[in-house]
């Protein structure tokens, strides 16, 4: 139990949400990259020398190399990763979810994450039901 508490004390935050593959279509160009708020938030923390763990759904198609900057223990496996398409049409920029990985199981948050002082909750399609 002591090792769990020691590891958790080194973690600055936990971000709950979905990682995704984003496809951006703009002016005839298409760019694809990993995305989602947990991905960018955790990466930003790492750039500042801090540790932000991720609790998210990700499919086998989401490469572990995309998460090299964080511990992947909170990644919940599913069939396919959420994908988001961002494009421009006559009405301006649009975004749509083309594939949804599914709901995050809050009961599966690793025990050592539960004592972390900061939780960042990033919802997509109202995937995290919160009752106060």
PDB file of N, CA and C in Angstrom, residues 85-128:
ATOM      1  N   UNK A  85     -13.532  14.443 -37.048  1.00  0.00           N
ATOM      2  CA  UNK A  85     -13.232  15.074 -38.344  1.00  0.00           C
ATOM      3  C   UNK A  85     -13.568  16.552 -38.226  1.00  0.00           C
ATOM      4  N   UNK A  86     -12.592  17.381 -38.526  1.00  0.00           N
ATOM      5  CA  UNK A  86     -12.788  18.830 -38.528  1.00  0.00           C
ATOM      6  C   UNK A  86     -12.580  19.291 -39.969  1.00  0.00           C
ATOM      7  N   UNK A  87     -13.549  20.019 -40.493  1.00  0.00           N
ATOM      8  CA  UNK A  87     -13.477  20.412 -41.894  1.00  0.00           C
ATOM      9  C   UNK A  87     -14.136  21.768 -42.077  1.00  0.00           C
ATOM     10  N   UNK A  88     -13.978  22.312 -43.259  1.00  0.00           N
ATOM     11  CA  UNK A  88     -14.572  23.607 -43.565  1.00  0.00           C
ATOM     12  C   UNK A  88     -15.563  23.420 -44.710  1.00  0.00           C
ATOM     13  N   UNK A  89     -16.739  24.013 -44.554  1.00  0.00           N
ATOM     14  CA  UNK A  89     -17.716  24.017 -45.644  1.00  0.00           C
ATOM     15  C   UNK A  89     -18.202  25.446 -45.849  1.00  0.00           C
ATOM     16  N   UNK A  90     -19.260  25.619 -46.594  1.00  0.00           N
ATOM     17  CA  UNK A  90     -19.741  26.967 -46.901  1.00  0.00           C
ATOM     18  C   UNK A  90     -20.187  27.743 -45.661  1.00  0.00           C
ATOM     19  N   UNK A  91     -20.448  27.057 -44.565  1.00  0.00           N
ATOM     20  CA  UNK A  91     -20.857  27.715 -43.323  1.00  0.00           C
ATOM     21  C   UNK A  91     -19.700  27.931 -42.352  1.00  0.00           C
ATOM     22  N   UNK A  92     -18.500  27.603 -42.764  1.00  0.00           N
ATOM     23  CA  UNK A  92     -17.329  27.779 -41.907  1.00  0.00           C
ATOM     24  C   UNK A  92     -16.811  26.453 -41.378  1.00  0.00           C
ATOM     25  N   UNK A  93     -16.058  26.531 -40.311  1.00  0.00           N
ATOM     26  CA  UNK A  93     -15.440  25.323 -39.730  1.00  0.00           C
ATOM     27  C   UNK A  93     -16.494  24.472 -39.041  1.00  0.00           C
ATOM     28  N   UNK A  94     -16.383  23.191 -39.194  1.00  0.00           N
ATOM     29  CA  UNK A  94     -17.299  22.219 -38.601  1.00  0.00           C
ATOM     30  C   UNK A  94     -16.495  21.100 -37.973  1.00  0.00           C
ATOM     31  N   UNK A  95     -17.113  20.437 -37.047  1.00  0.00           N
ATOM     32  CA  UNK A  95     -16.502  19.256 -36.455  1.00  0.00           C
ATOM     33  C   UNK A  95     -17.545  18.194 -36.243  1.00  0.00           C
ATOM     34  N   UNK A  96     -17.152  16.956 -36.399  1.00  0.00           N
ATOM     35  CA  UNK A  96     -18.087  15.866 -36.164  1.00  0.00           C
ATOM     36  C   UNK A  96     -17.327  14.656 -35.630  1.00  0.00           C
ATOM     37  N   UNK A  97     -18.009  13.920 -34.799  1.00  0.00           N
ATOM     38  CA  UNK A  97     -17.434  12.684 -34.287  1.00  0.00           C
ATOM     39  C   UNK A  97     -17.842  11.586 -35.251  1.00  0.00           C
ATOM     40  N   UNK A  98     -16.858  10.953 -35.850  1.00  0.00           N
ATOM     41  CA  UNK A  98     -17.164   9.929 -36.840  1.00  0.00           C
ATOM     42  C   UNK A  98     -17.142   8.523 -36.247  1.00  0.00           C
ATOM     43  N   UNK A  99     -16.519   8.389 -35.111  1.00  0.00           N
ATOM     44  CA  UNK A  99     -16.507   7.090 -34.419  1.00  0.00           C
ATOM     45  C   UNK A  99     -16.324   7.380 -32.933  1.00  0.00           C
ATOM     46  N   UNK A 100     -17.109   6.752 -32.093  1.00  0.00           N
ATOM     47  CA  UNK A 100     -17.077   7.008 -30.649  1.00  0.00           C
ATOM     48  C   UNK A 100     -16.646   5.744 -29.913  1.00  0.00           C
ATOM     49  N   UNK A 101     -15.638   5.859 -29.085  1.00  0.00           N
ATOM     50  CA  UNK A 101     -15.072   4.701 -28.385  1.00  0.00           C
ATOM     51  C   UNK A 101     -15.982   4.151 -27.297  1.00  0.00           C
ATOM     52  N   UNK A 102     -16.904   4.947 -26.811  1.00  0.00           N
ATOM     53  CA  UNK A 102     -17.815   4.487 -25.770  1.00  0.00           C
ATOM     54  C   UNK A 102     -17.561   5.162 -24.443  1.00  0.00           C
ATOM     55  N   UNK A 103     -18.409   4.832 -23.498  1.00  0.00           N
ATOM     56  CA  UNK A 103     -18.345   5.451 -22.176  1.00  0.00           C
ATOM     57  C   UNK A 103     -17.137   4.976 -21.380  1.00  0.00           C
ATOM     58  N   UNK A 104     -16.613   5.870 -20.590  1.00  0.00           N
ATOM     59  CA  UNK A 104     -15.502   5.554 -19.698  1.00  0.00           C
ATOM     60  C   UNK A 104     -16.089   4.969 -18.427  1.00  0.00           C
ATOM     61  N   UNK A 105     -15.520   3.867 -17.976  1.00  0.00           N
ATOM     62  CA  UNK A 105     -15.986   3.213 -16.759  1.00  0.00           C
ATOM     63  C   UNK A 105     -15.266   3.846 -15.564  1.00  0.00           C
ATOM     64  N   UNK A 106     -15.968   4.717 -14.843  1.00  0.00           N
ATOM     65  CA  UNK A 106     -15.354   5.421 -13.713  1.00  0.00           C
ATOM     66  C   UNK A 106     -14.965   4.482 -12.578  1.00  0.00           C
ATOM     67  N   UNK A 107     -15.558   3.305 -12.529  1.00  0.00           N
ATOM     68  CA  UNK A 107     -15.190   2.335 -11.492  1.00  0.00           C
ATOM     69  C   UNK A 107     -13.843   1.685 -11.779  1.00  0.00           C
ATOM     70  N   UNK A 108     -13.335   1.871 -12.981  1.00  0.00           N
ATOM     71  CA  UNK A 108     -12.058   1.282 -13.367  1.00  0.00           C
ATOM     72  C   UNK A 108     -10.887   2.261 -13.267  1.00  0.00           C
ATOM     73  N   UNK A 109     -11.090   3.391 -12.616  1.00  0.00           N
ATOM     74  CA  UNK A 109      -9.973   4.314 -12.391  1.00  0.00           C
ATOM     75  C   UNK A 109      -8.982   3.615 -11.463  1.00  0.00           C
ATOM     76  N   UNK A 110      -7.702   3.552 -11.846  1.00  0.00           N
ATOM     77  CA  UNK A 110      -6.716   2.893 -10.978  1.00  0.00           C
ATOM     78  C   UNK A 110      -6.746   3.454  -9.553  1.00  0.00           C
ATOM     79  N   UNK A 111      -6.650   2.577  -8.580  1.00  0.00           N
ATOM     80  CA  UNK A 111      -6.739   2.986  -7.176  1.00  0.00           C
ATOM     81  C   UNK A 111      -5.752   4.085  -6.814  1.00  0.00           C
ATOM     82  N   UNK A 112      -4.533   4.002  -7.325  1.00  0.00           N
ATOM     83  CA  UNK A 112      -3.526   4.999  -6.958  1.00  0.00           C
ATOM     84  C   UNK A 112      -3.839   6.386  -7.519  1.00  0.00           C
ATOM     85  N   UNK A 113      -4.724   6.481  -8.506  1.00  0.00           N
ATOM     86  CA  UNK A 113      -5.108   7.783  -9.045  1.00  0.00           C
ATOM     87  C   UNK A 113      -6.129   8.483  -8.152  1.00  0.00           C
ATOM     88  N   UNK A 114      -6.811   7.743  -7.322  1.00  0.00           N
ATOM     89  CA  UNK A 114      -7.929   8.310  -6.558  1.00  0.00           C
ATOM     90  C   UNK A 114      -7.506   9.308  -5.479  1.00  0.00           C
ATOM     91  N   UNK A 115      -6.242   9.295  -5.105  1.00  0.00           N
ATOM     92  CA  UNK A 115      -5.782  10.247  -4.094  1.00  0.00           C
ATOM     93  C   UNK A 115      -5.024  11.427  -4.699  1.00  0.00           C
ATOM     94  N   UNK A 116      -5.005  11.533  -6.011  1.00  0.00           N
ATOM     95  CA  UNK A 116      -4.338  12.642  -6.696  1.00  0.00           C
ATOM     96  C   UNK A 116      -5.127  13.927  -6.413  1.00  0.00           C
ATOM     97  N   UNK A 117      -4.455  15.034  -6.157  1.00  0.00           N
ATOM     98  CA  UNK A 117      -5.154  16.253  -5.727  1.00  0.00           C
ATOM     99  C   UNK A 117      -6.021  16.934  -6.794  1.00  0.00           C
ATOM    100  N   UNK A 118      -5.731  16.760  -8.075  1.00  0.00           N
ATOM    101  CA  UNK A 118      -6.464  17.471  -9.117  1.00  0.00           C
ATOM    102  C   UNK A 118      -7.004  16.485 -10.147  1.00  0.00           C
ATOM    103  N   UNK A 119      -8.309  16.583 -10.420  1.00  0.00           N
ATOM    104  CA  UNK A 119      -8.941  15.813 -11.496  1.00  0.00           C
ATOM    105  C   UNK A 119      -9.442  16.808 -12.532  1.00  0.00           C
ATOM    106  N   UNK A 120      -9.111  16.568 -13.781  1.00  0.00           N
ATOM    107  CA  UNK A 120      -9.583  17.395 -14.887  1.00  0.00           C
ATOM    108  C   UNK A 120     -10.545  16.512 -15.675  1.00  0.00           C
ATOM    109  N   UNK A 121     -11.791  16.941 -15.786  1.00  0.00           N
ATOM    110  CA  UNK A 121     -12.790  16.132 -16.473  1.00  0.00           C
ATOM    111  C   UNK A 121     -13.115  16.794 -17.799  1.00  0.00           C
ATOM    112  N   UNK A 122     -12.865  16.056 -18.857  1.00  0.00           N
ATOM    113  CA  UNK A 122     -13.082  16.566 -20.203  1.00  0.00           C
ATOM    114  C   UNK A 122     -14.102  15.663 -20.878  1.00  0.00           C
ATOM    115  N   UNK A 123     -15.296  16.173 -21.090  1.00  0.00           N
ATOM    116  CA  UNK A 123     -16.341  15.324 -21.653  1.00  0.00           C
ATOM    117  C   UNK A 123     -16.389  15.429 -23.164  1.00  0.00           C
ATOM    118  N   UNK A 124     -16.878  14.381 -23.755  1.00  0.00           N
ATOM    119  CA  UNK A 124     -17.159  14.356 -25.181  1.00  0.00           C
ATOM    120  C   UNK A 124     -18.462  13.599 -25.329  1.00  0.00           C
ATOM    121  N   UNK A 125     -19.404  14.191 -25.988  1.00  0.00           N
ATOM    122  CA  UNK A 125     -20.722  13.566 -26.165  1.00  0.00           C
ATOM    123  C   UNK A 125     -21.354  13.158 -24.837  1.00  0.00           C
ATOM    124  N   UNK A 126     -21.118  13.965 -23.809  1.00  0.00           N
ATOM    125  CA  UNK A 126     -21.682  13.689 -22.484  1.00  0.00           C
ATOM    126  C   UNK A 126     -21.384  12.266 -22.008  1.00  0.00           C
ATOM    127  N   UNK A 127     -20.120  11.839 -22.192  1.00  0.00           N
ATOM    128  CA  UNK A 127     -19.758  10.462 -21.862  1.00  0.00           C
ATOM    129  C   UNK A 127     -19.510  10.213 -20.382  1.00  0.00           C
ATOM    130  N   UNK A 128     -19.404  11.270 -19.589  1.00  0.00           N
ATOM    131  CA  UNK A 128     -19.162  11.062 -18.165  1.00  0.00           C
ATOM    132  C   UNK A 128     -20.331  11.612 -17.377  1.00  0.00           C
TER     133      UNK A 128
END
